[in-house]
PDB file of C-alpha atoms in Angstrom:
ATOM      1  CA  ASP A 794      82.593 122.004 126.441  1.00 56.00           C
ATOM      2  CA  GLU A 795      86.030 122.754 127.501  1.00 54.00           C
ATOM      3  CA  ALA A 796      87.220 119.340 127.567  1.00 57.00           C
ATOM      4  CA  GLY A 797      85.630 119.122 123.925  1.00 56.00           C
ATOM      5  CA  LYS A 798      87.639 122.075 122.853  1.00 54.00           C
ATOM      6  CA  THR A 799      90.944 120.412 124.662  1.00 59.00           C
ATOM      7  CA  ASP A 800      90.546 117.224 122.701  1.00 57.00           C
ATOM      8  CA  ASP A 801      89.973 119.336 119.289  1.00 60.00           C
ATOM      9  CA  ALA A 802      93.037 121.479 119.941  1.00 58.00           C
ATOM     10  CA  ALA A 803      94.907 118.005 120.981  1.00 58.00           C
ATOM     11  CA  GLU A 804      93.863 116.405 117.520  1.00 58.00           C
ATOM     12  CA  THR A 805      94.647 119.261 115.863  1.00 60.00           C
ATOM     13  CA  ARG A 806      98.121 119.229 117.102  1.00 59.00           C
ATOM     14  CA  ARG A 807      98.457 115.518 116.413  1.00 56.00           C
ATOM     15  CA  ARG A 808      97.623 115.984 113.042  1.00 57.00           C
ATOM     16  CA  ASP A 809     100.009 118.831 112.452  1.00 56.00           C
ATOM     17  CA  HIS A 810     102.549 116.641 113.997  1.00 57.00           C
ATOM     18  CA  ALA A 811     102.093 114.005 111.444  1.00 55.00           C
ATOM     19  CA  GLU A 812     101.989 115.847 108.343  1.00 56.00           C
ATOM     20  CA  TYR A 813     105.309 117.347 109.473  1.00 58.00           C
ATOM     21  CA  ALA A 814     106.659 114.015 110.081  1.00 67.00           C
ATOM     22  CA  LEU A 815     105.673 112.354 106.903  1.00 72.00           C
ATOM     23  CA  LEU A 816     106.003 115.457 104.158  1.00 76.00           C
ATOM     24  CA  PRO A 817     109.406 115.259 104.290  1.00 79.00           C
ATOM     25  CA  LYS A 818     109.569 111.472 103.495  1.00 78.00           C
ATOM     26  CA  LEU A 819     107.078 112.036 100.890  1.00 78.00           C
ATOM     27  CA  ILE A 820     109.305 114.876  99.334  1.00 80.00           C
ATOM     28  CA  ASP A 821     112.344 112.572  99.206  1.00 81.00           C
ATOM     29  CA  ALA A 822     110.149 109.744  97.777  1.00 80.00           C
ATOM     30  CA  TRP A 823     109.421 112.330  95.065  1.00 80.00           C
ATOM     31  CA  HIS A 824     112.953 113.374  93.818  1.00 82.00           C
ATOM     32  CA  ASP A 825     114.027 109.921  94.080  1.00 82.00           C
ATOM     33  CA  TYR A 826     111.335 109.054  91.638  1.00 82.00           C
ATOM     34  CA  LYS A 827     112.197 111.678  89.881  1.00 84.00           C
ATOM     35  CA  THR A 828     115.970 110.831  89.601  1.00 84.00           C
ATOM     36  CA  ALA A 829     115.018 107.374  88.529  1.00 83.00           C
ATOM     37  CA  PHE A 830     112.758 108.528  85.616  1.00 84.00           C
ATOM     38  CA  ARG A 831     115.434 110.653  84.348  1.00 85.00           C
ATOM     39  CA  LYS A 832     118.038 107.778  84.351  1.00 85.00           C
ATOM     40  CA  ALA A 833     115.018 105.571  82.909  1.00 84.00           C
ATOM     41  CA  ARG A 834     114.351 107.972  80.581  1.00 82.00           C
ATOM     42  CA  ASP A 835     118.244 108.607  79.485  1.00 82.00           C
ATOM     43  CA  SER A 836     118.634 105.096  78.951  1.00 82.00           C
ATOM     44  CA  ARG A 837     116.025 104.425  76.776  1.00 80.00           C
ATOM     45  CA  ASN A 838     116.979 107.740  74.490  1.00 79.00           C
ATOM     46  CA  ALA A 839     120.103 106.265  73.903  1.00 80.00           C
ATOM     47  CA  SER A 840     119.156 103.069  73.286  1.00 77.00           C
ATOM     48  CA  LEU A 841     116.987 104.515  70.525  1.00 74.00           C
ATOM     49  CA  GLU A 842     119.481 106.627  69.115  1.00 70.00           C
ATOM     50  CA  THR A 843     121.468 103.378  68.155  1.00 68.00           C
ATOM     51  CA  THR A 844     118.429 101.919  65.965  1.00 61.00           C
ATOM     52  CA  SER A 845     117.158 103.404  62.720  1.00 49.00           C
ATOM     53  CA  ASP A 846     113.466 103.088  63.731  1.00 52.00           C
ATOM     54  CA  ALA A 847     112.353 106.541  63.375  1.00 49.00           C
ATOM     55  CA  THR A 848     108.608 106.097  64.143  1.00 52.00           C
ATOM     56  CA  ILE A 849     108.940 105.488  67.717  1.00 51.00           C
ATOM     57  CA  ALA A 850     107.118 108.140  69.758  1.00 54.00           C
ATOM     58  CA  VAL A 851     108.061 109.052  73.166  1.00 51.00           C
ATOM     59  CA  ASP A 852     106.181 110.765  76.052  1.00 53.00           C
ATOM     60  CA  ASP A 853     108.010 112.568  78.211  1.00 54.00           C
ATOM     61  CA  THR A 854     104.997 114.795  79.511  1.00 54.00           C
ATOM     62  CA  LEU A 855     105.501 113.446  83.040  1.00 53.00           C
ATOM     63  CA  VAL A 856     108.822 114.358  84.097  1.00 54.00           C
ATOM     64  CA  GLY A 857     110.594 117.203  81.922  1.00 53.00           C
ATOM     65  CA  GLN A 858     113.763 116.761  80.039  1.00 52.00           C
ATOM     66  CA  SER A 859     115.698 119.055  82.495  1.00 51.00           C
ATOM     67  CA  PRO A 860     115.759 118.684  86.483  1.00 52.00           C
ATOM     68  CA  ASP A 861     114.363 122.345  86.263  1.00 55.00           C
ATOM     69  CA  ASP A 862     111.430 121.705  84.041  1.00 59.00           C
ATOM     70  CA  ASP A 863     110.531 118.693  86.710  1.00 66.00           C
ATOM     71  CA  PRO A 864     107.054 119.575  88.505  1.00 69.00           C
ATOM     72  CA  ALA A 865     107.318 120.789  92.014  1.00 78.00           C
ATOM     73  CA  PHE A 866     106.085 118.194  95.130  1.00 80.00           C
ATOM     74  CA  GLY A 867     102.294 118.937  95.359  1.00 79.00           C
ATOM     75  CA  ILE A 868      98.829 117.386  94.348  1.00 80.00           C
ATOM     76  CA  GLY A 869     100.117 116.129  91.051  1.00 81.00           C
ATOM     77  CA  ALA A 870     103.117 114.845  92.419  1.00 82.00           C
ATOM     78  CA  MET A 871     101.441 112.916  95.118  1.00 80.00           C
ATOM     79  CA  TYR A 872      99.069 111.333  92.333  1.00 83.00           C
ATOM     80  CA  ILE A 873     102.015 109.806  90.757  1.00 83.00           C
ATOM     81  CA  LEU A 874     103.553 108.550  93.672  1.00 82.00           C
ATOM     82  CA  LEU A 875     100.215 106.656  94.367  1.00 82.00           C
ATOM     83  CA  LEU A 876     100.708 105.171  91.040  1.00 80.00           C
ATOM     84  CA  GLU A 877     103.877 104.148  90.264  1.00 79.00           C
ATOM     85  CA  GLY A 878     105.740 105.351  93.357  1.00 67.00           C
ATOM     86  CA  ASP A 879     105.473 104.984  97.428  1.00 69.00           C
ATOM     87  CA  THR A 880     101.753 104.183  97.558  1.00 78.00           C
ATOM     88  CA  SER A 881     101.332 103.286 100.889  1.00 79.00           C
ATOM     89  CA  GLY A 882     103.746 105.966 102.266  1.00 78.00           C
ATOM     90  CA  VAL A 883     101.042 108.657 100.485  1.00 81.00           C
ATOM     91  CA  LEU A 884      98.385 106.536 102.066  1.00 82.00           C
ATOM     92  CA  ASP A 885      99.647 106.720 105.581  1.00 81.00           C
ATOM     93  CA  ALA A 886     100.342 110.610 105.321  1.00 79.00           C
ATOM     94  CA  ILE A 887      96.814 111.014 104.187  1.00 78.00           C
ATOM     95  CA  ALA A 888      95.558 108.750 107.092  1.00 80.00           C
ATOM     96  CA  ALA A 889      97.641 110.492 109.649  1.00 77.00           C
ATOM     97  CA  VAL A 890      96.444 113.908 108.921  1.00 74.00           C
ATOM     98  CA  LEU A 891      92.683 113.289 108.241  1.00 76.00           C
ATOM     99  CA  GLY A 892      92.643 110.791 111.111  1.00 76.00           C
ATOM    100  CA  PRO A 893      89.475 108.274 110.578  1.00 80.00           C
ATOM    101  CA  ASP A 894      87.617 110.066 108.086  1.00 82.00           C
ATOM    102  CA  PRO A 895      85.520 107.517 105.936  1.00 88.00           C
ATOM    103  CA  GLN A 896      86.418 109.588 102.679  1.00 87.00           C
ATOM    104  CA  ALA A 897      90.236 108.910 103.396  1.00 84.00           C
ATOM    105  CA  LYS A 898      89.513 105.054 104.090  1.00 87.00           C
ATOM    106  CA  ALA A 899      87.672 104.798 100.334  1.00 88.00           C
ATOM    107  CA  PHE A 900      90.377 106.742  98.936  1.00 88.00           C
ATOM    108  CA  GLY A 901      93.149 104.496 100.464  1.00 87.00           C
ATOM    109  CA  ASN A 902      90.821 101.824  99.650  1.00 89.00           C
ATOM    110  CA  LEU A 903      90.860 102.592  95.908  1.00 89.00           C
ATOM    111  CA  TRP A 904      94.372 102.565  95.634  1.00 88.00           C
ATOM    112  CA  LYS A 905      94.947  99.564  97.324  1.00 88.00           C
ATOM    113  CA  MET A 906      92.389  97.937  94.657  1.00 90.00           C
ATOM    114  CA  VAL A 907      94.603  99.950  91.945  1.00 90.00           C
ATOM    115  CA  ASP A 908      97.713  98.087  92.775  1.00 88.00           C
ATOM    116  CA  ALA A 909      96.226  94.839  93.548  1.00 90.00           C
ATOM    117  CA  THR A 910      94.732  95.122  89.952  1.00 91.00           C
ATOM    118  CA  ILE A 911      98.612  95.880  88.465  1.00 89.00           C
ATOM    119  CA  ASP A 912      99.734  93.159  90.418  1.00 89.00           C
ATOM    120  CA  ASN A 913      97.439  90.644  88.935  1.00 90.00           C
ATOM    121  CA  GLU A 914      97.885  92.419  85.494  1.00 91.00           C
ATOM    122  CA  ARG A 915     101.696  91.545  85.442  1.00 89.00           C
ATOM    123  CA  GLY A 916     101.414  87.701  85.238  1.00 88.00           C
ATOM    124  CA  LEU A 917      98.980  88.032  82.312  1.00 88.00           C
ATOM    125  CA  ALA A 918      99.856  86.422  79.007  1.00 87.00           C
ATOM    126  CA  SER A 919      97.151  88.207  77.268  1.00 86.00           C
ATOM    127  CA  ARG A 920      96.112  91.819  77.892  1.00 86.00           C
ATOM    128  CA  GLU A 921      92.719  91.802  75.977  1.00 88.00           C
ATOM    129  CA  PRO A 922      90.160  93.377  77.888  1.00 90.00           C
ATOM    130  CA  GLN A 923      88.408  90.618  79.576  1.00 90.00           C
ATOM    131  CA  TYR A 924      91.539  89.575  81.197  1.00 92.00           C
ATOM    132  CA  VAL A 925      92.106  92.872  82.437  1.00 92.00           C
ATOM    133  CA  LEU A 926      89.031  93.488  83.801  1.00 92.00           C
ATOM    134  CA  ASP A 927      88.985  89.898  85.456  1.00 93.00           C
ATOM    135  CA  CYS A 928      92.180  91.735  87.360  1.00 93.00           C
ATOM    136  CA  ALA A 929      90.286  94.315  88.415  1.00 92.00           C
ATOM    137  CA  TRP A 930      87.219  92.082  89.463  1.00 93.00           C
ATOM    138  CA  ARG A 931      89.612  90.073  91.616  1.00 92.00           C
ATOM    139  CA  ALA A 932      91.135  92.821  93.089  1.00 92.00           C
ATOM    140  CA  CYS A 933      87.779  94.377  94.012  1.00 91.00           C
ATOM    141  CA  GLY A 934      87.016  91.242  96.608  1.00 91.00           C
ATOM    142  CA  LYS A 935      83.320  91.616  95.991  1.00 90.00           C
ATOM    143  CA  ALA A 936      82.232  88.436  94.207  1.00 90.00           C
ATOM    144  CA  GLU A 937      81.642  86.292  97.132  1.00 92.00           C
ATOM    145  CA  VAL A 938      80.051  89.122  99.323  1.00 93.00           C
ATOM    146  CA  TRP A 939      77.886  90.249  96.563  1.00 93.00           C
ATOM    147  CA  GLN A 940      76.842  86.366  95.847  1.00 93.00           C
ATOM    148  CA  ARG A 941      75.896  85.813  99.875  1.00 93.00           C
ATOM    149  CA  VAL A 942      73.689  88.871  99.902  1.00 94.00           C
ATOM    150  CA  ALA A 943      72.133  88.160  96.431  1.00 92.00           C
ATOM    151  CA  LEU A 944      70.016  85.232  97.845  1.00 92.00           C
ATOM    152  CA  GLU A 945      68.142  87.649 100.063  1.00 92.00           C
ATOM    153  CA  HIS A 946      65.068  88.396  99.535  1.00 91.00           C
ATOM    154  CA  SER A 947      65.455  92.292 100.340  1.00 93.00           C
ATOM    155  CA  ALA A 948      66.700  95.520  98.720  1.00 93.00           C
ATOM    156  CA  ALA A 949      70.078  94.705  99.575  1.00 93.00           C
ATOM    157  CA  GLY A 950      69.922  91.312  97.734  1.00 92.00           C
ATOM    158  CA  ARG A 951      68.352  93.356  94.958  1.00 93.00           C
ATOM    159  CA  ALA A 952      70.695  95.668  94.679  1.00 92.00           C
ATOM    160  CA  ALA A 953      73.906  92.621  95.096  1.00 92.00           C
ATOM    161  CA  ASN A 954      72.214  90.845  92.314  1.00 92.00           C
ATOM    162  CA  ASP A 955      72.168  94.018  90.079  1.00 91.00           C
ATOM    163  CA  ARG A 956      75.631  94.695  90.573  1.00 91.00           C
ATOM    164  CA  LEU A 957      76.356  90.946  89.599  1.00 92.00           C
ATOM    165  CA  ASP A 958      74.168  91.557  86.897  1.00 91.00           C
ATOM    166  CA  ALA A 959      76.325  94.441  85.877  1.00 88.00           C
ATOM    167  CA  ALA A 960      79.645  92.514  86.317  1.00 89.00           C
ATOM    168  CA  MET A 961      78.607  89.945  84.044  1.00 89.00           C
ATOM    169  CA  ARG A 962      77.385  92.482  81.157  1.00 86.00           C
ATOM    170  CA  LEU A 963      80.744  94.430  81.409  1.00 87.00           C
ATOM    171  CA  PHE A 964      82.595  91.005  80.773  1.00 88.00           C
ATOM    172  CA  SER A 965      80.318  90.019  77.732  1.00 86.00           C
ATOM    173  CA  TYR A 966      80.998  93.723  76.715  1.00 83.00           C
ATOM    174  CA  ALA A 967      84.955  93.012  77.074  1.00 85.00           C
ATOM    175  CA  SER A 968      84.799  89.755  75.241  1.00 83.00           C
ATOM    176  CA  GLY A 969      82.655  91.143  72.070  1.00 76.00           C
ATOM    177  CA  GLY A 970      79.625  89.397  73.483  1.00 64.00           C
ATOM    178  CA  GLU A 971      77.080  92.421  73.221  1.00 57.00           C
ATOM    179  CA  THR A 972      78.142  94.731  70.873  1.00 52.00           C
ATOM    180  CA  GLU A 973      75.949  93.624  68.000  1.00 53.00           C
ATOM    181  CA  GLY A 974      78.223  92.816  65.543  1.00 45.00           C
ATOM    182  CA  VAL A 975      80.948  95.471  66.592  1.00 54.00           C
ATOM    183  CA  MET A 976      84.354  93.870  66.814  1.00 56.00           C
ATOM    184  CA  ALA A 977      85.199  93.749  70.576  1.00 64.00           C
ATOM    185  CA  ALA A 978      87.895  96.198  72.132  1.00 72.00           C
ATOM    186  CA  ARG A 979      91.302  94.937  71.690  1.00 80.00           C
ATOM    187  CA  THR A 980      92.903  97.269  74.388  1.00 85.00           C
ATOM    188  CA  ILE A 981      91.715  97.952  78.086  1.00 87.00           C
ATOM    189  CA  GLY A 982      91.642 101.758  76.989  1.00 87.00           C
ATOM    190  CA  THR A 983      89.169 101.138  73.949  1.00 87.00           C
ATOM    191  CA  PHE A 984      87.116  99.059  76.165  1.00 86.00           C
ATOM    192  CA  ILE A 985      86.747 101.861  78.773  1.00 86.00           C
ATOM    193  CA  GLU A 986      85.973 104.271  76.122  1.00 86.00           C
ATOM    194  CA  GLN A 987      83.200 101.899  74.748  1.00 82.00           C
ATOM    195  CA  VAL A 988      81.615 101.606  78.310  1.00 82.00           C
ATOM    196  CA  ARG A 989      81.327 105.251  78.810  1.00 82.00           C
ATOM    197  CA  SER A 990      79.673 105.753  75.380  1.00 79.00           C
ATOM    198  CA  LEU A 991      76.919 103.538  76.744  1.00 71.00           C
ATOM    199  CA  ALA A 992      73.591 104.718  78.340  1.00 61.00           C
ATOM    200  CA  ILE A 993      74.443 104.473  82.080  1.00 54.00           C
ATOM    201  CA  GLU A 994      72.032 104.140  84.921  1.00 51.00           C
ATOM    202  CA  ALA A 995      73.215 104.787  88.560  1.00 46.00           C
ATOM    203  CA  ASP A 996      72.026 102.948  91.384  1.00 43.00           C
ATOM    204  CA  SER A 997      68.737 102.036  89.740  1.00 41.00           C
ATOM    205  CA  LEU A 998      66.767  99.322  91.074  1.00 34.00           C
ATOM    206  CA  ALA A 999      63.554 100.287  89.037  1.00 36.00           C
ATOM    207  CA  ARG A1000      63.918 100.099  85.539  1.00 42.00           C
ATOM    208  CA  THR A1001      61.013 100.741  83.765  1.00 36.00           C
ATOM    209  CA  ALA A1002      62.006  98.303  80.527  1.00 39.00           C
ATOM    210  CA  PRO A1003      65.152  96.653  79.400  1.00 43.00           C
ATOM    211  CA  ILE A1004      67.510  98.774  77.568  1.00 42.00           C
ATOM    212  CA  ASP A1005      69.805  96.754  75.409  1.00 44.00           C
ATOM    213  CA  GLN A1006      72.764  99.267  74.975  1.00 43.00           C
ATOM    214  CA  ALA A1007      72.820  99.992  78.597  1.00 44.00           C
ATOM    215  CA  VAL A1008      74.774  99.066  81.793  1.00 45.00           C
ATOM    216  CA  THR A1009      73.748  99.706  85.189  1.00 46.00           C
ATOM    217  CA  LEU A1010      76.525 100.644  87.353  1.00 46.00           C
ATOM    218  CA  ALA A1011      76.872 101.345  90.953  1.00 46.00           C
ATOM    219  CA  THR A1012      78.448 104.785  92.274  1.00 43.00           C
ATOM    220  CA  PRO A1013      80.956 104.651  94.745  1.00 44.00           C
ATOM    221  CA  ALA A1014      78.008 105.737  97.032  1.00 44.00           C
ATOM    222  CA  GLY A1015      75.607 102.993  96.073  1.00 46.00           C
ATOM    223  CA  ALA A1016      78.338 100.384  96.264  1.00 47.00           C
ATOM    224  CA  ALA A1017      79.318 101.571 100.261  1.00 48.00           C
ATOM    225  CA  GLY A1018      77.327  98.860 101.543  1.00 45.00           C
TER     226      GLY A1018
END
């Protein structure tokens, strides 16, 4: 018991040290991001002032018009850095503090997939929903794994087969193939809203009847395998 307490105390000190070592770097990264954002915004505003197009709307809600209006470093700032700034730095800080926590690992994998999706999207000539969806699908890296497991005559095989079917159904919706005459969504945002409006069955392997307007999706817990 005493040895266990000693180990726990040592682990706590290690995490505290990691937090104090990485936190200043994250705060510096946040200040650098705000500075770069303000410079880009000022340059854009100056450019807009030289055009006669008064219909252009600019969203300045991310960072305020003056440094005093900028959000302080916190959870919101870390999410912004994850999406637009020092992704690896934030993930390293989380991993250093939480250690081998499965939720922290899953969170890190999620943002790595987001980064990969964004990188893939940059090379697109067209940003129609089916092409953006393909970027996310390739970033997930599940196609070959699920195809292999789907060949098994087991619960895992049936689950993998269902997930592949769900993916194919999503692609069909994205291209307008299952909208019953409704025009396919023109943007990925519209497509996401369209999918959210569908009837969703989560982690269901026992369907009692086919549902024409349903898409079966795996929750993070169900997709962990």
